[in-house]
CSV table of C-alpha atoms and ligand atoms in Angstrom, one decimal:
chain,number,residue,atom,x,y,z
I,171,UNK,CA,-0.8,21.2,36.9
I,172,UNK,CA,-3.2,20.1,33.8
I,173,UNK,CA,-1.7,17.3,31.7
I,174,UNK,CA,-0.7,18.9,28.3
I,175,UNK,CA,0.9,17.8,25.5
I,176,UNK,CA,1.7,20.3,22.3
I,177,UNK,CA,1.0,18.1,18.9
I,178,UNK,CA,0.5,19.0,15.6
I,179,UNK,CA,-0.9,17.7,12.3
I,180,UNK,CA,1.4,17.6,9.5
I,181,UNK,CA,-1.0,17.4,6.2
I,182,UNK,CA,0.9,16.0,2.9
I,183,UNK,CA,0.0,17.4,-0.5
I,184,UNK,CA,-0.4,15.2,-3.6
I,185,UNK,CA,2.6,12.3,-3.9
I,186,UNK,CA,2.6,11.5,-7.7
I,187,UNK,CA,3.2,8.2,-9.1
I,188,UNK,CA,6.6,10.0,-10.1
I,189,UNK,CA,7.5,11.0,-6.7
I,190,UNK,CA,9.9,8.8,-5.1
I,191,UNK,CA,10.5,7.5,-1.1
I,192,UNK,CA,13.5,9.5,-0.3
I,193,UNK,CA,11.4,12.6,-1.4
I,194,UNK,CA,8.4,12.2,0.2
I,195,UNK,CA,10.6,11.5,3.3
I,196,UNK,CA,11.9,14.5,2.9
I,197,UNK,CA,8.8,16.2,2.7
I,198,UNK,CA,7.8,14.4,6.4
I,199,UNK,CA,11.1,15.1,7.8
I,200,UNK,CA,10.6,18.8,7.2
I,201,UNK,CA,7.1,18.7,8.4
I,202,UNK,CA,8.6,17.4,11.6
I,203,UNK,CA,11.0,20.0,11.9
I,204,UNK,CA,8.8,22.8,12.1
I,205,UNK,CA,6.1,20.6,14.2
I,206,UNK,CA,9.4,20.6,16.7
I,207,UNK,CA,10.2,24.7,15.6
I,208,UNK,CA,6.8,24.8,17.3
I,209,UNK,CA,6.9,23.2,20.1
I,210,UNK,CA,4.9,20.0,19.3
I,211,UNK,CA,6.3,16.9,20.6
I,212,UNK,CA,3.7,14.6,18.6
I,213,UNK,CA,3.1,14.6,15.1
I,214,UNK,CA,0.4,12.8,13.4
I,215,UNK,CA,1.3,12.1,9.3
I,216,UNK,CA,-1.6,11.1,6.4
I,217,UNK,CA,-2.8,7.4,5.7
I,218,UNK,CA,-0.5,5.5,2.8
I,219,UNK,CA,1.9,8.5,3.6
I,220,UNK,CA,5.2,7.6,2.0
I,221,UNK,CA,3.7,6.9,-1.5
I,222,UNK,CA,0.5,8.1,-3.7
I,223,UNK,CA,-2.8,6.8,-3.1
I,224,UNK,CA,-2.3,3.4,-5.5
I,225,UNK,CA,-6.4,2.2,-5.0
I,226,UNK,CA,-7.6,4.9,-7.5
I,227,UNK,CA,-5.3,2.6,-10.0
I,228,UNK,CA,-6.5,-1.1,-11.5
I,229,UNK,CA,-3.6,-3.7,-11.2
I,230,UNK,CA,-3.7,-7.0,-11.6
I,231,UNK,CA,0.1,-7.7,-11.4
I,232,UNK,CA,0.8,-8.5,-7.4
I,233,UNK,CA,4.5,-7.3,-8.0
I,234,UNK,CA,3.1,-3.8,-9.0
I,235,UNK,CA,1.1,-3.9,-6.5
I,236,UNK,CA,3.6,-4.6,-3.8
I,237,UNK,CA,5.7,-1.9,-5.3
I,238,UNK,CA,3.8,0.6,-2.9
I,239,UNK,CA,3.9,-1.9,0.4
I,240,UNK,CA,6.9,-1.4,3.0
I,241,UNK,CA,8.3,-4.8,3.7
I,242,UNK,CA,10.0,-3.3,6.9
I,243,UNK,CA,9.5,-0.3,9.0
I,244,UNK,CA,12.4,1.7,8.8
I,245,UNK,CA,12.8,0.2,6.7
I,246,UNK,CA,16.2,2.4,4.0
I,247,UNK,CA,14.3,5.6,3.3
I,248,UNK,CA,12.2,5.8,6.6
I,249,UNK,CA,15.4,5.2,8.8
I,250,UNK,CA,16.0,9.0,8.6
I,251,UNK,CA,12.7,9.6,9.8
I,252,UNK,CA,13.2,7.7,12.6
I,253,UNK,CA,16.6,9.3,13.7
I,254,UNK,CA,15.7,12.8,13.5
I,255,UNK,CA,12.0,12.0,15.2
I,256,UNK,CA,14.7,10.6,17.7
I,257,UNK,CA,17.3,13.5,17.8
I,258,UNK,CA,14.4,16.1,18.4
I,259,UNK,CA,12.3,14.0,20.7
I,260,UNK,CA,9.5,13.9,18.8
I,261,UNK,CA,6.6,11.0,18.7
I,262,UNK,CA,4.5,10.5,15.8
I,263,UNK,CA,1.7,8.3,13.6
I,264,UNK,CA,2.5,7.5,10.4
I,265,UNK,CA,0.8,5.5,7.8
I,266,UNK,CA,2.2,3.2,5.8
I,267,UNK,CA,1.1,0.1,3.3
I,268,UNK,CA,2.5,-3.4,5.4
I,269,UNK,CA,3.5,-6.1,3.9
I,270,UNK,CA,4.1,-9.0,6.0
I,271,UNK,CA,3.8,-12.5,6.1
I,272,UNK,CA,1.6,-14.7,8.9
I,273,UNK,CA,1.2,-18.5,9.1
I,274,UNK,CA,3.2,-18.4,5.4
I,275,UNK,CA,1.2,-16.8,4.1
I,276,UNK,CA,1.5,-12.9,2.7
I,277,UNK,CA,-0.8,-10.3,4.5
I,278,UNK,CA,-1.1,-6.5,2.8
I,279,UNK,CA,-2.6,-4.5,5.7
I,280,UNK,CA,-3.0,-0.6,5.6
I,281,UNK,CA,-1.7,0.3,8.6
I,282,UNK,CA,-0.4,3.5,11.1
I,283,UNK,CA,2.1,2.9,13.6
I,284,UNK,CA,2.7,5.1,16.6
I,285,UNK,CA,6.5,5.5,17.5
I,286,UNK,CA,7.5,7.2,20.4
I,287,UNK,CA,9.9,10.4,21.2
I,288,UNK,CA,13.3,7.6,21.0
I,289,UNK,CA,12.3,6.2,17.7
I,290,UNK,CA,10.6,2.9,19.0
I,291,UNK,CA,7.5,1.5,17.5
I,292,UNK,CA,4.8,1.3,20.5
I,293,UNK,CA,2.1,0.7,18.7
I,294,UNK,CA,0.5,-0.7,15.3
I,295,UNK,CA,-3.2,-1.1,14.0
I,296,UNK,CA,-4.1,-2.5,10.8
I,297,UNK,CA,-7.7,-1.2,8.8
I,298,UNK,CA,-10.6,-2.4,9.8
I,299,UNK,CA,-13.5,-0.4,7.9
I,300,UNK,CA,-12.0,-0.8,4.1
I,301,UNK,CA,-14.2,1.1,1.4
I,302,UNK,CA,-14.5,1.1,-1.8
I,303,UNK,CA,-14.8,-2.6,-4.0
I,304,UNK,CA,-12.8,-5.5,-5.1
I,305,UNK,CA,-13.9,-5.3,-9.0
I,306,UNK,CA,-12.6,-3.3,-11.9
I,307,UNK,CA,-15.6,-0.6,-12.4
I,308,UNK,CA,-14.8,0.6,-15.9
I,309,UNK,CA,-16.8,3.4,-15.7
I,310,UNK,CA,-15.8,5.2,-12.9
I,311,UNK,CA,-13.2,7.8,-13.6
I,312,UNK,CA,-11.1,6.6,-11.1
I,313,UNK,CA,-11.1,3.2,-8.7
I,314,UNK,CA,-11.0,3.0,-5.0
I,315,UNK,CA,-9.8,-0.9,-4.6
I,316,UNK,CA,-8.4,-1.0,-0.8
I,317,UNK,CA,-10.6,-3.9,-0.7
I,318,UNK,CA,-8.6,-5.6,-3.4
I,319,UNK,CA,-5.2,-4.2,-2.5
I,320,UNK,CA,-5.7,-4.5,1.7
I,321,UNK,CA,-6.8,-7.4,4.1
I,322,UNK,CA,-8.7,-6.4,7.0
I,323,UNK,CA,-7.1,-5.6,10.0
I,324,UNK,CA,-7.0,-8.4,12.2
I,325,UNK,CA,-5.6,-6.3,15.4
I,326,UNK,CA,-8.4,-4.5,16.7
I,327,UNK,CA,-9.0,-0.8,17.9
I,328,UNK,CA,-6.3,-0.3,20.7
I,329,UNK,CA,-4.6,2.3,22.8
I,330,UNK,CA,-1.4,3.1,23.8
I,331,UNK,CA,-0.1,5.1,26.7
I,332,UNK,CA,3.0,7.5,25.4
I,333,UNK,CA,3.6,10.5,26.3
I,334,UNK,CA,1.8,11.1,29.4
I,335,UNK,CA,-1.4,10.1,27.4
I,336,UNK,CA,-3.9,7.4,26.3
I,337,UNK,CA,-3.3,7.7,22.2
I,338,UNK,CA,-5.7,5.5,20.3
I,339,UNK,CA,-5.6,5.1,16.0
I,340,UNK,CA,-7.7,4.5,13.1
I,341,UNK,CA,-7.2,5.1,9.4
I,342,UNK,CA,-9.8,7.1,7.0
I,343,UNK,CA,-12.6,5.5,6.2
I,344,UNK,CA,-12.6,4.2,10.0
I,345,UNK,CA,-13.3,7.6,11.5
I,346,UNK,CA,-17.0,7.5,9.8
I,347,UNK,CA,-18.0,4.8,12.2
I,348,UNK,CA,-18.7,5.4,15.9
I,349,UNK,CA,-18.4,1.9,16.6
I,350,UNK,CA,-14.2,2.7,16.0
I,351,UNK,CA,-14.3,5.7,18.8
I,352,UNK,CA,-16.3,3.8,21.0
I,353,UNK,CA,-14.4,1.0,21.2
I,354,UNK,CA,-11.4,3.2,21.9
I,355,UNK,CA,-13.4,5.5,24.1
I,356,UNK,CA,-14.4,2.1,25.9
I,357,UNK,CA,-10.0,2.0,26.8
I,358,UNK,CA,-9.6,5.3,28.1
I,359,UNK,CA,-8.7,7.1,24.4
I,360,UNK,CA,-8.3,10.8,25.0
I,361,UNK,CA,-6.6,11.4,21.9
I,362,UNK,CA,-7.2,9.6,18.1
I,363,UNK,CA,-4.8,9.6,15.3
I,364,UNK,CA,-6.2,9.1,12.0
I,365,UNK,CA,-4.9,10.2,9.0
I,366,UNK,CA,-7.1,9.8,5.3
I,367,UNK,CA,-6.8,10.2,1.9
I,368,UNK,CA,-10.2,11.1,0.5
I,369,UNK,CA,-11.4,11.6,-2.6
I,370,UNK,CA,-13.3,14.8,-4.1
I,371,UNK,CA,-15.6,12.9,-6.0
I,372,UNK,CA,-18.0,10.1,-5.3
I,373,UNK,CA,-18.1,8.0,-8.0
I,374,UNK,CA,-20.5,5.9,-6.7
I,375,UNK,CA,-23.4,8.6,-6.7
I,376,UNK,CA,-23.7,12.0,-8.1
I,377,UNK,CA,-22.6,14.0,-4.8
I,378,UNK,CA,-22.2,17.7,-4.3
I,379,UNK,CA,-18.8,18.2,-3.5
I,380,UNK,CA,-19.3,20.3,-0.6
I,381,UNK,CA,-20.3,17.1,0.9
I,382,UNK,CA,-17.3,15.7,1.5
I,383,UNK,CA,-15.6,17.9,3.7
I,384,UNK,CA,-18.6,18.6,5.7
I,385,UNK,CA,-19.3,14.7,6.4
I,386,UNK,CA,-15.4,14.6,7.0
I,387,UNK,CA,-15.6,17.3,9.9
I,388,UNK,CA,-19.3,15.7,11.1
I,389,UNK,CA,-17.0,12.4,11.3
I,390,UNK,CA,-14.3,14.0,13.6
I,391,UNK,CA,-16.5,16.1,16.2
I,392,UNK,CA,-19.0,13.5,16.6
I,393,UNK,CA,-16.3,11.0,17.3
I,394,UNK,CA,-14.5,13.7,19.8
I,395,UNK,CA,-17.6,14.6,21.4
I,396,UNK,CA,-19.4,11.4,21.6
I,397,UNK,CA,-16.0,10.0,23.8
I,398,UNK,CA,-14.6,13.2,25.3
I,399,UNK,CA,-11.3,12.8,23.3
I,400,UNK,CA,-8.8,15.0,21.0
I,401,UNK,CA,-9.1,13.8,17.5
I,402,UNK,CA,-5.8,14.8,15.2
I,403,UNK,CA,-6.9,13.8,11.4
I,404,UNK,CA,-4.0,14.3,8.7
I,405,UNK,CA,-4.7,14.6,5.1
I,406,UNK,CA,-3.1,13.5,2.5
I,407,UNK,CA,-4.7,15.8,-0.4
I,408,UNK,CA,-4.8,18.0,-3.8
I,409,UNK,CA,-5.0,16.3,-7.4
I,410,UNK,CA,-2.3,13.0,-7.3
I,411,UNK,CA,-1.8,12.7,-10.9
I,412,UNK,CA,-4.9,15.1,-11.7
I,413,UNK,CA,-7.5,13.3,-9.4
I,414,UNK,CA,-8.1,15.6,-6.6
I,415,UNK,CA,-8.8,14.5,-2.7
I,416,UNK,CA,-10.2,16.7,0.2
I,417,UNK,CA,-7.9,18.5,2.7
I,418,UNK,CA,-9.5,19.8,5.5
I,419,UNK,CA,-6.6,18.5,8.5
I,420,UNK,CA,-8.1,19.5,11.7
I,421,UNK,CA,-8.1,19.4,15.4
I,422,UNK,CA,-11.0,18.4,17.1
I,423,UNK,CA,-11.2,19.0,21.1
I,424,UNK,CA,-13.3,16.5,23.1
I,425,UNK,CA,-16.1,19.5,23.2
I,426,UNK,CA,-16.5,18.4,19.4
I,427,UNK,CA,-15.2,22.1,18.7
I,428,UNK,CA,-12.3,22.3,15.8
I,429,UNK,CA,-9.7,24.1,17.6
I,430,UNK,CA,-7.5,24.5,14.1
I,431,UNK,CA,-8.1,23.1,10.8
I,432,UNK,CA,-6.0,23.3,7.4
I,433,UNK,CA,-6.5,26.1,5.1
I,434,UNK,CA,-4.3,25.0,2.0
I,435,UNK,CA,-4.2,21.4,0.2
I,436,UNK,CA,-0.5,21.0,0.3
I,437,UNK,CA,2.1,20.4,3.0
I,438,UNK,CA,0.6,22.5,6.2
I,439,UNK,CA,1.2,22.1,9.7
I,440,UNK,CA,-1.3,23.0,12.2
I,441,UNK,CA,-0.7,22.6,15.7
I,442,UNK,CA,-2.5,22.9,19.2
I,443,UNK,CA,-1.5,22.7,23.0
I,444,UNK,CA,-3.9,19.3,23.8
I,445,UNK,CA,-5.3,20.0,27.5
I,446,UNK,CA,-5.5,16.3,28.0
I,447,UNK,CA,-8.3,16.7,30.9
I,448,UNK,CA,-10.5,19.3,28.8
I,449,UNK,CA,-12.6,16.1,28.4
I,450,UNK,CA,-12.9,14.6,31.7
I,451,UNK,CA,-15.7,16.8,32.7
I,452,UNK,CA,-17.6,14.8,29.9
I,453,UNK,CA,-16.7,11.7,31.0
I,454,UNK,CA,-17.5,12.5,34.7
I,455,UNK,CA,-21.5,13.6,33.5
I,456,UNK,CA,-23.0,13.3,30.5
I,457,UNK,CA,-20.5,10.6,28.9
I,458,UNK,CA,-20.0,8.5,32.1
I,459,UNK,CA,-20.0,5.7,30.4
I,460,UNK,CA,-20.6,3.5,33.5
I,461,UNK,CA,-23.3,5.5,34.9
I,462,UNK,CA,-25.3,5.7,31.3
I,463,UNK,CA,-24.8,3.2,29.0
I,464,UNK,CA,-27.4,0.1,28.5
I,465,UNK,CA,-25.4,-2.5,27.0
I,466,UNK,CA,-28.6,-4.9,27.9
I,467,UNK,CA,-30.1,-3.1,24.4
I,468,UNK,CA,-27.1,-2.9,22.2
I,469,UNK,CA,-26.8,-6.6,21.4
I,470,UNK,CA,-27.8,-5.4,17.6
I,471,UNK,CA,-24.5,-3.6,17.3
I,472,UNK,CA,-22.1,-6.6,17.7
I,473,UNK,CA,-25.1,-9.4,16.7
I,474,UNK,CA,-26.3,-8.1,13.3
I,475,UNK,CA,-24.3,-7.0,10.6
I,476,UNK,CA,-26.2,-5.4,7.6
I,477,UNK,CA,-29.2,-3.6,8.5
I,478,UNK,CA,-32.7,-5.8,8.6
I,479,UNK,CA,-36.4,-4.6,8.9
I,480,UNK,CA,-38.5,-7.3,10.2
I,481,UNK,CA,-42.0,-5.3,10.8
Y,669,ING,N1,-11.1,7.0,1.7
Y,669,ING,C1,-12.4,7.5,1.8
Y,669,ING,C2,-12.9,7.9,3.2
Y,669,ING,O1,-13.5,7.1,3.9
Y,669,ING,C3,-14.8,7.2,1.3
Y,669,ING,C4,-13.4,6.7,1.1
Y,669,ING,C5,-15.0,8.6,1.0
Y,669,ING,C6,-15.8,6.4,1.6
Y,669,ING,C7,-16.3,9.1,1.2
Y,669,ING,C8,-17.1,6.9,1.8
Y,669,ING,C9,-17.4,8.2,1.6
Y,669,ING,O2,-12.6,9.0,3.6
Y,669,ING,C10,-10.5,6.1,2.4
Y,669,ING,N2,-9.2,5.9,2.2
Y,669,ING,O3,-11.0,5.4,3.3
């Protein structure tokens, strides 16, 4: 009997700076009831997914800024999360801004959790790629400051066994880098929870729009491909405020092959029976790891940062 396990992506549309916890948790919690109304038993939620995407805005005031970090988890309005995940026997990801404090100090880490059909957090990761700047750019039209607002994660690219599978996360800007799969694929993933909040625009270079989503979807199916693994991405998306982000929540099968993708840019569910051992033909020949890889020629990849041309 194949391992399988029914999941589904629940994409959020915009949160405004108006929109309040209780409401977006209300927004989840019904996300999760129709994940559960079809037969999902894992649900993965958007990056920064109980409040709007605060790095488009320039602060300088560290009590505005914590404004939009959770200082527990449940913490009051994610509690009734929790208890109904709990009451239907549902797992999920969420993402969340964590603050926390280590060696006395205060740490702000953008970070997904992975809680388990009874409500108990199993596993946490913390960014790692964070993108955007630290500096006010007055000319953009909007900012993208997670490297101002967010340490770097300082827990590493994990996985997690829950629910009969190997479930590995990342956040966003992660999933453009193979080194983040691989490291997972290196454990066993065989499915990757990511959820993103990505802008239409660049404003770092005039871009045609239509980039975005396809580098997005190139993103997903070369990381599913590349390590034989399911890869469930969750938007958060539409104009915030009036400054629009990419939805595009999909699927991906370990064949690289989107087996259901978003069609809207507000709250959606999309869900898919995961055959959890579609991918270990892959792993068995062409991505048998053991059998191919020449780690005596990737010293670059962990020895050099930035790129360097020495001829
Ligand atoms: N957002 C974007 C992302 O990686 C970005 C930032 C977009 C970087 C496009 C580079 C190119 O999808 C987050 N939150 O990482």
């Amino acid at each position: 009997m194949p391992r399988k396990l029914r999941a589904a992506v629940a994409q959020l549309g915009p949160i405004h700076l108006a929109d309040n916890r209780e409401a977006v948790v209300k927004r989840l919690i019904a996300l999760l009831r129709e994940a559960h109304g079809n037969g999902a038993r894992f649900v993965v939620f958007p990056e920064l997914a109980l409040t709007t995407f605060f790095p488009r805005w320039w602060m300088t005031d560290q009590g505005e800024i914590d404004r939009y970090f959770e200082r527990e988890m449940p913490g009051p309005e994610t509690r009734p999360l929790f208890d109904i995940a709990k009451e239907l026997g549902v797992g999920f990801y969420l993402g969340y801004a964590e603050l926390t404090e280590e060696n006395g100090k205060q740490r702000h880490y953008n970070t997904s959790i992975l809680v388990d059909p009874v409500g108990k957090i199993v596993g946490r990761y913390r960014k790692i790629h964070l993108p955007g700047h630290s500096e006010h750019l007055p000319d953009a039209p909007f900012q993208h400051l997670e490297k101002r607002y967010f340490d770097v994660g300082n827990e590493g690219f994990n996985v997690w066994r829950m629910q009969d599978a190997v479930i590995g996360m990342c956040i966003c800007n992660d999933r453009r880098w193979p080194e983040a799969y691989r490291v997972m694929g290196l454990q066993g993933v065989e499915i990757v929870a990511l959820g993103y909040n990505t802008p239409t625009m660049n404003i770092h270079h005039r871009e045609p729009e239509h980039l975005r989503m396809f580098h997005h979807l190139l993103s997903l199916q070369a990381g599913a491909y590349q390590n034989a693994a399911w890869v469930l991405a969750s938007a958060k998306c539409g104009a915030e405020d009036g400054f629009a982000m990419i939805g595009g929540s999909a699927i991906v099968a370990p064949t690289g092959e989107i087996a259901a993708q978003a069609l809207t840019e507000d709250d959606e569910l999309i869900a898919t029976t995961l055959d959890l051992e579609l991918g270990d033909y892959l792993r068995r020949t062409v991505f048998n790891f053991d059998k191919h890889r020449r780690t005596e020629h990737y010293g670059l990849i962990t020895g050099r940062t930035g790129a360097r041309t020495e001829v």
